[in-house]
PDB file of C-alpha atoms in Angstrom:
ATOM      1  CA  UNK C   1     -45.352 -22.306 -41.495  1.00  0.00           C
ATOM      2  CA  UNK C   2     -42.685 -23.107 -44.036  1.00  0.00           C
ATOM      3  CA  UNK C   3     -43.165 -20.235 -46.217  1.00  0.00           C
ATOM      4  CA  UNK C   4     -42.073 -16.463 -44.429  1.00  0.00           C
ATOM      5  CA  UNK C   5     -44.050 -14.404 -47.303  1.00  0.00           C
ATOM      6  CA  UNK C   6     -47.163 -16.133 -46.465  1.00  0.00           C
ATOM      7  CA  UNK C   7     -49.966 -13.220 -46.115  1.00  0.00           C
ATOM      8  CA  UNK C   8     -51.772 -14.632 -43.048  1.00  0.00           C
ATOM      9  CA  UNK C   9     -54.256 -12.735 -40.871  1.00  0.00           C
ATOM     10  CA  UNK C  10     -55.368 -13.245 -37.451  1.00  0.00           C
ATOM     11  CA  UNK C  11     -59.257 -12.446 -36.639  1.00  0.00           C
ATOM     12  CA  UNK C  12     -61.115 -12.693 -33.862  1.00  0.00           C
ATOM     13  CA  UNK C  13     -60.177 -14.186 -30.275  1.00  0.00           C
ATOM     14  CA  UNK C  14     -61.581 -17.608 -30.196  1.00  0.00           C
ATOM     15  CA  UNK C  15     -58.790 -19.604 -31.644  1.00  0.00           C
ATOM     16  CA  UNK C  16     -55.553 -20.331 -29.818  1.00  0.00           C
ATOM     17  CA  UNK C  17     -52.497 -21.158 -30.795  1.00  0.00           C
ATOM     18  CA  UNK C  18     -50.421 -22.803 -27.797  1.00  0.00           C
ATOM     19  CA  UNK C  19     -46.917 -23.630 -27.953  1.00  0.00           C
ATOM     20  CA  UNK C  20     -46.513 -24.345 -24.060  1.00  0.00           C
ATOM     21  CA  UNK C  21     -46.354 -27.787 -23.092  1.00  0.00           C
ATOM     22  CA  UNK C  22     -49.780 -29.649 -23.034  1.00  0.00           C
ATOM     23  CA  UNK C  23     -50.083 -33.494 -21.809  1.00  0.00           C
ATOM     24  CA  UNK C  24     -52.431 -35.805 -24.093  1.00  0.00           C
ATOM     25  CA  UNK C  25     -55.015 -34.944 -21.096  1.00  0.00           C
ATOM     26  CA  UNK C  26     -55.135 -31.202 -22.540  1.00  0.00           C
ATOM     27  CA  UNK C  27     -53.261 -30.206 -19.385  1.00  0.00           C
ATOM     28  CA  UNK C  28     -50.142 -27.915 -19.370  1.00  0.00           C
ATOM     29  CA  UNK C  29     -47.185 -30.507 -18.279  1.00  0.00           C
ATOM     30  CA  UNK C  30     -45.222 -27.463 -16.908  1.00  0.00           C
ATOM     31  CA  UNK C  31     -41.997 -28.725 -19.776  1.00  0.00           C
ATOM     32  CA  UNK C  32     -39.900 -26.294 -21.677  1.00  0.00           C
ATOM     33  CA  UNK C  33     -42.807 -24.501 -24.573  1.00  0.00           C
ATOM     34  CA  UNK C  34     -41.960 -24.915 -28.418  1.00  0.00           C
ATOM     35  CA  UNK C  35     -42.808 -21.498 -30.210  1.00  0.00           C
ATOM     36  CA  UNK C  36     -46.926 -20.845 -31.132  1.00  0.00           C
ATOM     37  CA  UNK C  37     -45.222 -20.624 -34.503  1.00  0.00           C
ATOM     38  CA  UNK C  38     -42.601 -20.995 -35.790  1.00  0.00           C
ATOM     39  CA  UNK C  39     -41.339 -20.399 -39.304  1.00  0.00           C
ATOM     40  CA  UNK C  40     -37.524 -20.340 -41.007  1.00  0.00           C
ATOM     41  CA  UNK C  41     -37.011 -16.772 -41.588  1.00  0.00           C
ATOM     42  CA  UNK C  42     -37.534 -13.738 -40.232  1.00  0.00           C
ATOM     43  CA  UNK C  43     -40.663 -13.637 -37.285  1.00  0.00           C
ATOM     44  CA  UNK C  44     -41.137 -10.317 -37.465  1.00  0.00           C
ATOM     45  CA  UNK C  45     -42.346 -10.624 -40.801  1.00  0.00           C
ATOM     46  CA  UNK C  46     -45.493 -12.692 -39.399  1.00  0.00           C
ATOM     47  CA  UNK C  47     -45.555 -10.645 -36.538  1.00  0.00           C
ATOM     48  CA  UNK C  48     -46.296  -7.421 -38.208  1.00  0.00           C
ATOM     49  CA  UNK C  49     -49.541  -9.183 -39.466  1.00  0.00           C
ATOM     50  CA  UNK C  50     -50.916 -10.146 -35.907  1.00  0.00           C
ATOM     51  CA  UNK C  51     -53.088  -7.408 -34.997  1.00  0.00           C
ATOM     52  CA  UNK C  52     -52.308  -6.614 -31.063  1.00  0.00           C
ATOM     53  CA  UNK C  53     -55.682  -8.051 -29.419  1.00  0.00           C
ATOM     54  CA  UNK C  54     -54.724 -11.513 -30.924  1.00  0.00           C
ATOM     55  CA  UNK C  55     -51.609 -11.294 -29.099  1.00  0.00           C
ATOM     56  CA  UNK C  56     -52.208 -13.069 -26.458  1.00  0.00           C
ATOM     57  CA  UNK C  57     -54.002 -15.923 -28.583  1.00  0.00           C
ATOM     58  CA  UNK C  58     -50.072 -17.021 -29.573  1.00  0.00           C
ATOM     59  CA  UNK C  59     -48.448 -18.209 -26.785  1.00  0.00           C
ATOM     60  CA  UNK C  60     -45.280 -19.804 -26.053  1.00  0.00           C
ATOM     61  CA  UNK C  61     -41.637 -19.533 -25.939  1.00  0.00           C
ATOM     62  CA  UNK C  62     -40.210 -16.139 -26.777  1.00  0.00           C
ATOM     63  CA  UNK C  63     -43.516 -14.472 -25.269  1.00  0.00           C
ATOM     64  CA  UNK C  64     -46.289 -12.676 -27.148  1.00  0.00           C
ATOM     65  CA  UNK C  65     -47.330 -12.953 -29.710  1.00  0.00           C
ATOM     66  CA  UNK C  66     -44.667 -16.159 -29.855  1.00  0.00           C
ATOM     67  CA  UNK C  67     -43.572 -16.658 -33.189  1.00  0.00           C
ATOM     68  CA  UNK C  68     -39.993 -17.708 -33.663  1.00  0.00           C
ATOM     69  CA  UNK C  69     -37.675 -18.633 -36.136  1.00  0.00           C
ATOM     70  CA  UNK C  70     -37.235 -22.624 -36.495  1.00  0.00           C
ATOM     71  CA  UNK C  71     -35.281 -24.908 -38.909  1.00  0.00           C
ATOM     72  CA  UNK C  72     -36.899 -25.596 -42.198  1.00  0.00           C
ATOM     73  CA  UNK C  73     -38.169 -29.209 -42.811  1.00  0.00           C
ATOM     74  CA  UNK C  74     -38.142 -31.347 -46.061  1.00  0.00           C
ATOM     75  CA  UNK C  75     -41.820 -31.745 -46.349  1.00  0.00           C
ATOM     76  CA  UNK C  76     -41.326 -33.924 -49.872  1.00  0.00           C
ATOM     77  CA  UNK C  77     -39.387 -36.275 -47.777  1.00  0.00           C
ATOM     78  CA  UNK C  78     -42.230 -36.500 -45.093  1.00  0.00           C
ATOM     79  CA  UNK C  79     -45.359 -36.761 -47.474  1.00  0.00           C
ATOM     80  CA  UNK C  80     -43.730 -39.110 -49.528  1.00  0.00           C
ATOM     81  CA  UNK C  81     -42.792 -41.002 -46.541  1.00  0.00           C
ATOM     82  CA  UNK C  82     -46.541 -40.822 -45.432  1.00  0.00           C
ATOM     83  CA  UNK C  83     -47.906 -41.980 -48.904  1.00  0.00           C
ATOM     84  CA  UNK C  84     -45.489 -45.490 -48.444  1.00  0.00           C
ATOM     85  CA  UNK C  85     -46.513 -45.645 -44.771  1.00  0.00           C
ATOM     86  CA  UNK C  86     -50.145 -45.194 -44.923  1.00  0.00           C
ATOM     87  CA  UNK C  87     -52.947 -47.411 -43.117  1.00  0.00           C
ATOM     88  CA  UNK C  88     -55.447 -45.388 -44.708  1.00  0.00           C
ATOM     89  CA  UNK C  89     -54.740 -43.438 -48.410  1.00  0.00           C
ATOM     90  CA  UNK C  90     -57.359 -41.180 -49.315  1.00  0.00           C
ATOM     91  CA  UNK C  91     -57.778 -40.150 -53.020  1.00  0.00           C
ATOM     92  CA  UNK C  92     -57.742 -36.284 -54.099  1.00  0.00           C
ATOM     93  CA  UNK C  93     -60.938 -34.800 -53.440  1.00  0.00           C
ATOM     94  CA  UNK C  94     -62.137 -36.777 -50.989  1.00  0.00           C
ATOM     95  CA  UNK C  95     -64.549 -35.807 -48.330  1.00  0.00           C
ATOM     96  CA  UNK C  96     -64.606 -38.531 -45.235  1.00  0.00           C
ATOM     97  CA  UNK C  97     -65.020 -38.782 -41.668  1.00  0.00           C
ATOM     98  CA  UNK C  98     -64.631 -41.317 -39.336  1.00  0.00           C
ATOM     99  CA  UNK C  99     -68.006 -43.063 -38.173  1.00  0.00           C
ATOM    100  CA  UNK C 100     -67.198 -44.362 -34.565  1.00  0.00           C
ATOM    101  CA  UNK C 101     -64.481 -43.630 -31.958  1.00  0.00           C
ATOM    102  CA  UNK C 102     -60.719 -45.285 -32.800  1.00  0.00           C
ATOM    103  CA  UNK C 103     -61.431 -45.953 -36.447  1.00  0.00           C
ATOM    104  CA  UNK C 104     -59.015 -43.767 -37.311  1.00  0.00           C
ATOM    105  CA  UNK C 105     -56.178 -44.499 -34.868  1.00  0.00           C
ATOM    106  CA  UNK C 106     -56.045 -45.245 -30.624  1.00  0.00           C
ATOM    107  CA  UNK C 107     -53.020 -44.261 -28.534  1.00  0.00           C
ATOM    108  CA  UNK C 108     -52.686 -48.191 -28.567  1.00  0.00           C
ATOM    109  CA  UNK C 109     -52.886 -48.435 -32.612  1.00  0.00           C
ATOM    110  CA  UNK C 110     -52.479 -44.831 -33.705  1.00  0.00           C
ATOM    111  CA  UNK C 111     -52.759 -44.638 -37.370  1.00  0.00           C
ATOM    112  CA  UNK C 112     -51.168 -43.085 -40.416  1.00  0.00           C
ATOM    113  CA  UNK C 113     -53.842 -41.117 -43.050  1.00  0.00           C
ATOM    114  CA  UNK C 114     -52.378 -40.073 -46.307  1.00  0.00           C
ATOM    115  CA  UNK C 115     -54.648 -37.370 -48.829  1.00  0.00           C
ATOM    116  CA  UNK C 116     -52.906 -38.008 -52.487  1.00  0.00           C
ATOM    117  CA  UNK C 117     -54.345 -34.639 -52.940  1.00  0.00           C
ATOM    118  CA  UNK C 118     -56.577 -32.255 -51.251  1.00  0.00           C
ATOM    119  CA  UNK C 119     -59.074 -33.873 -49.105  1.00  0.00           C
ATOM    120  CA  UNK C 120     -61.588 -32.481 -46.188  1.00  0.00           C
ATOM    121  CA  UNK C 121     -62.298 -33.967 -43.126  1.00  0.00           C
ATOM    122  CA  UNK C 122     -65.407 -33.457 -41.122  1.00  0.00           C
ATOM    123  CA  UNK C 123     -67.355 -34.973 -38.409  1.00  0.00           C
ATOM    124  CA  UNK C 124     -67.405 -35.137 -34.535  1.00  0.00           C
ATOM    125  CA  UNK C 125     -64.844 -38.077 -33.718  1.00  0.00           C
ATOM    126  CA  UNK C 126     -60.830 -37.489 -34.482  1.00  0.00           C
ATOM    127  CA  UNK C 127     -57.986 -38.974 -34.972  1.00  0.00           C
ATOM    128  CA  UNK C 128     -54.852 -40.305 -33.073  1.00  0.00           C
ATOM    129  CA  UNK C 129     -51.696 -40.688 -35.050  1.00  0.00           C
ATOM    130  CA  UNK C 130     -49.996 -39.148 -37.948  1.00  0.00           C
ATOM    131  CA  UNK C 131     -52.091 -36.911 -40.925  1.00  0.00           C
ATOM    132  CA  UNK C 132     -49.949 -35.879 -43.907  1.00  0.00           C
ATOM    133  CA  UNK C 133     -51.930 -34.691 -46.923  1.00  0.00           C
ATOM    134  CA  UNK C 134     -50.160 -33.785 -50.523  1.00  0.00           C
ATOM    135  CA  UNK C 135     -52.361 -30.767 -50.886  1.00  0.00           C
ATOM    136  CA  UNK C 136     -54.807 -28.833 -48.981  1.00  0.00           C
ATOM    137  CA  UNK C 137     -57.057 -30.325 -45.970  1.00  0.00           C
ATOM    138  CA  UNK C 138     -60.102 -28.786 -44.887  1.00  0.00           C
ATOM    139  CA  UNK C 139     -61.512 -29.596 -41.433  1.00  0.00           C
ATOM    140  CA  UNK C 140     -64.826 -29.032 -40.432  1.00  0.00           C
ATOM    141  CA  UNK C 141     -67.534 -30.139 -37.580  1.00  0.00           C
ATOM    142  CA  UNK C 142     -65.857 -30.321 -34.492  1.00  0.00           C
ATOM    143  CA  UNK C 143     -63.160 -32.931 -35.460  1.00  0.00           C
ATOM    144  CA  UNK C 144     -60.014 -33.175 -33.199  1.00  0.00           C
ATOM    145  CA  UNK C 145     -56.976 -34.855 -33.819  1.00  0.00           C
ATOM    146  CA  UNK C 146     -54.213 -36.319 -31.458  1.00  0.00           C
ATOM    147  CA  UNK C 147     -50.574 -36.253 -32.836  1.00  0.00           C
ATOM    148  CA  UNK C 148     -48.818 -35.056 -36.010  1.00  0.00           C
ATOM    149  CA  UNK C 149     -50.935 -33.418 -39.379  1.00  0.00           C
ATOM    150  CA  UNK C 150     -48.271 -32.176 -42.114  1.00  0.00           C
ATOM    151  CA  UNK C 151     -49.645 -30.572 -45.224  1.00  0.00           C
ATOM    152  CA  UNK C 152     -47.999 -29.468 -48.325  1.00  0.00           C
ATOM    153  CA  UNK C 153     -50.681 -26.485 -48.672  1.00  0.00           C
ATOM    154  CA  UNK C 154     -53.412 -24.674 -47.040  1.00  0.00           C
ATOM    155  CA  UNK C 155     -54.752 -25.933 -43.733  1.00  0.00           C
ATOM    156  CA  UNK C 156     -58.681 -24.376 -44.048  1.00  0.00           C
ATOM    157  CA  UNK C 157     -60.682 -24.669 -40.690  1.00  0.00           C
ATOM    158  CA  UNK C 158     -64.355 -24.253 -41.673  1.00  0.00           C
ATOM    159  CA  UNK C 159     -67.942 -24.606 -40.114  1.00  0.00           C
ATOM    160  CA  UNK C 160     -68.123 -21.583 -38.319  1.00  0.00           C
ATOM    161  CA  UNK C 161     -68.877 -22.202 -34.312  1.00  0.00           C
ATOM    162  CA  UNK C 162     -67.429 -25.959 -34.231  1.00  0.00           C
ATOM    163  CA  UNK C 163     -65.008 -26.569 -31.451  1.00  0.00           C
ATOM    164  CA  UNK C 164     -61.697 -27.749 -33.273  1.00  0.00           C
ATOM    165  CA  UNK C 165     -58.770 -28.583 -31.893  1.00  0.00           C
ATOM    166  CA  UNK C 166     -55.277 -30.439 -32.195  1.00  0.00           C
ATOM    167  CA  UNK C 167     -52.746 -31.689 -29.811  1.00  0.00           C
ATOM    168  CA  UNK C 168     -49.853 -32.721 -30.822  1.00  0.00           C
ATOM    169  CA  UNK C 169     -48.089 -29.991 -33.408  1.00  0.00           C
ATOM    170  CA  UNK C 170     -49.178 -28.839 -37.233  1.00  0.00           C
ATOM    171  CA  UNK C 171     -46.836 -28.348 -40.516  1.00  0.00           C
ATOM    172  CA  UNK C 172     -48.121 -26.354 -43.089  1.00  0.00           C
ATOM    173  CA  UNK C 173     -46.301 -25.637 -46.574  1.00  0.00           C
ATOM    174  CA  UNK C 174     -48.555 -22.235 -46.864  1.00  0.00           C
ATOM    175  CA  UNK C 175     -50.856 -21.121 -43.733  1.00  0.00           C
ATOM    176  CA  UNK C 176     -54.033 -21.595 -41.965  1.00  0.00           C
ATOM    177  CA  UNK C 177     -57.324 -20.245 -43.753  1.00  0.00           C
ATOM    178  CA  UNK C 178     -60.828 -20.451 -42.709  1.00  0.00           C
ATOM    179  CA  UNK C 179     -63.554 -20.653 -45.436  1.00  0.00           C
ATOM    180  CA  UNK C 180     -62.761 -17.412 -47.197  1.00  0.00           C
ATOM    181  CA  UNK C 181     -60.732 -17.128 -49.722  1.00  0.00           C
ATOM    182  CA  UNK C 182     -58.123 -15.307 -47.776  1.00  0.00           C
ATOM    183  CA  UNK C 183     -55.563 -16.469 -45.863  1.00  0.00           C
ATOM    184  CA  UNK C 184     -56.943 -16.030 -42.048  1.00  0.00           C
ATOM    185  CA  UNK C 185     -57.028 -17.768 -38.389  1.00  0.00           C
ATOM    186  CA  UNK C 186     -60.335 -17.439 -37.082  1.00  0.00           C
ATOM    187  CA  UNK C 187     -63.097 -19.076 -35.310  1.00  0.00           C
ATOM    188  CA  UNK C 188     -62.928 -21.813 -32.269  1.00  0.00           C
ATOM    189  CA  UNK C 189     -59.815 -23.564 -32.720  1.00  0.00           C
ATOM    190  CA  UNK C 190     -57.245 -24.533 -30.633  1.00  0.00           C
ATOM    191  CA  UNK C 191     -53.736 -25.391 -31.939  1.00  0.00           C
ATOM    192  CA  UNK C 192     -51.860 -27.181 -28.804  1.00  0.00           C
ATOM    193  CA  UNK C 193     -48.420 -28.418 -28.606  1.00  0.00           C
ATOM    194  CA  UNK C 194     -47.827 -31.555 -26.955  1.00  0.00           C
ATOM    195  CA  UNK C 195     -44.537 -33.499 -26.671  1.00  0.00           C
ATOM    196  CA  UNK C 196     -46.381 -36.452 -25.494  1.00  0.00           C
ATOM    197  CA  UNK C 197     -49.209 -36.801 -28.114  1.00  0.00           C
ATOM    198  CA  UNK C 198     -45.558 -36.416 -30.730  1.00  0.00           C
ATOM    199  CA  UNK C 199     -43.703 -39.317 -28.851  1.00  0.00           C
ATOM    200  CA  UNK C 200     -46.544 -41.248 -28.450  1.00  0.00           C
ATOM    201  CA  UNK C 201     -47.585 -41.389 -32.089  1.00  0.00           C
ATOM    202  CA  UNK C 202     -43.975 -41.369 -33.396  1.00  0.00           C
ATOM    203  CA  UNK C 203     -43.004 -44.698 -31.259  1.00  0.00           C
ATOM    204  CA  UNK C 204     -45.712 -46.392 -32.496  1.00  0.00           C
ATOM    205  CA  UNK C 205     -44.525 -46.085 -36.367  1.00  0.00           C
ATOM    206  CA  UNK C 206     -40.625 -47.031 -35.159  1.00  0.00           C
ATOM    207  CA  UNK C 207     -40.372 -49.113 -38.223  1.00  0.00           C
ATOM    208  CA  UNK C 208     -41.174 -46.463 -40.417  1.00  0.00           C
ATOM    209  CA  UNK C 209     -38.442 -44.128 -41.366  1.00  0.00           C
ATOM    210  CA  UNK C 210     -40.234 -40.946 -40.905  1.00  0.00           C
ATOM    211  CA  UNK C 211     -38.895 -41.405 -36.920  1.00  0.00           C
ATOM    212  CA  UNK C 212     -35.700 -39.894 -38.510  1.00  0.00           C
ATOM    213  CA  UNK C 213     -37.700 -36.402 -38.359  1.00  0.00           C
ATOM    214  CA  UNK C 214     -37.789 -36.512 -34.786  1.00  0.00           C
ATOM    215  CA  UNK C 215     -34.333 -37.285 -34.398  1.00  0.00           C
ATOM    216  CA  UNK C 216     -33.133 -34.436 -36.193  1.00  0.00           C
ATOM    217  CA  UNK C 217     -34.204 -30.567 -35.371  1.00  0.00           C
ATOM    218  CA  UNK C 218     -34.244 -29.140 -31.645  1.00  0.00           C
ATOM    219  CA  UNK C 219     -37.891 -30.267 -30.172  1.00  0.00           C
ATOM    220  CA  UNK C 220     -39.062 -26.692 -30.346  1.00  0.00           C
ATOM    221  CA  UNK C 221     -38.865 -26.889 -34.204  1.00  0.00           C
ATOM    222  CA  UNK C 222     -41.907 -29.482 -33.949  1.00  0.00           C
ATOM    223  CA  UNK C 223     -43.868 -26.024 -32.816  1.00  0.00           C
ATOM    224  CA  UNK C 224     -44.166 -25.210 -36.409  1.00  0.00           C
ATOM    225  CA  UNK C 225     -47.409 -24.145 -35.735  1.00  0.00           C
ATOM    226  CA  UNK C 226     -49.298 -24.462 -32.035  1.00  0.00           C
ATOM    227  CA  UNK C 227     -46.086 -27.019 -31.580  1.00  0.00           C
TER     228      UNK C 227
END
């Protein structure tokens, strides 16, 4: 989370956030964790926000609740990056979702999406590769994703019961919200960190120059959020 005076709430304890390790299998690989969150500023900040039975929802390096400070990242830099790297631009406001399995990216092919604005995302295939979106992205159904999504605002899970999940790591300019219009983390998602699902995507786009981002923090700044 790049912003420390975010007001984010935690309900409920179906969602996990997961900085340890995870293979592109969904199994722990037994590596060094990444912080469940990590943010450039103070943690405790976040931490007094975390009620104490979502504690252990938050896991990672540092313990729990495991939310750790981590260096700040030039987001412009990134989504612009994104919007001259893109094999698939979607305009502001759009509302898609891919219609068969490895439309939207393979660990062979992974692909780059770019949202000129705030777009949403539903449906109950995924994604492999890199999502950056210059706005908010709203993901409903039970969509998964494999690899990197960076947004410049709010991340808003929706769709109440839907099995979400990401592996790879998440970069958010604000926080996570579900469909309220507060800033929460609720409902059945997981958030898992995965150096592998990050290498993996970021090899395939060597010619781009967003690989610089991976050459420059410590690896457990790419657990900006689950990672």
């Amino acid at each position: 989370i790049q912003d420390v005076a975010t007001d984010v709430t935690f309900n409920g304890n179906s969602f996990e956030i997961n900085g340890n390790d995870h293979r592109i299998d969904g199994n722990l690989s037994g590596d060094l964790p990444a912080p469940g969150i990590g943010l450039p500023g103070d943690p405790t900040l976040l931490i007094g926000k975390i009620r104490d039975k979502a504690y252990n929802n938050i896991l990672g390096a540092g313990g729990n609740p495991s939310v750790m400070t981590v260096p700040e990242l030039d987001l412009r830099d990134l989504i612009d990056e994104g919007a001259r790297s893109a094999d698939i631009t979607l305009e502001s406001g759009a509302v898609v979702q891919p219609t068969e399995p490895g439309e939207w990216g393979t660990w062979h092919s992974p692909a780059i999406l770019y949202g000129t604005g705030s777009i949403h995302i539903s449906g109950n295939d995924g994604s492999i590769g890199i999502i950056i979106v210059d706005g908010d992205l709203t993901i409903s159904g039970s969509f998964q994703h494999a690899g990197l999504i960076i947004v410049r605002g709010e991340v808003i899970f929706s769709g109440g019961g839907n099995k979400k999940r990401l592996l790879g790591s998440l970069i958010v300019a604000d926080s996570i919200v579900t469909d309220t219009a507060e800033l929460n983390v609720s409902g059945t998602i997981d958030i898992l960190y995965s150096r592998d699902a990050i290498r993996r995507v970021m090899a395939s786009f060597a010619r781009y120059t967003i690989l610089n981002w991976r050459e420059g923090p410590n690896p457990t700044a790419l657990g900006a959020m689950g990672g």
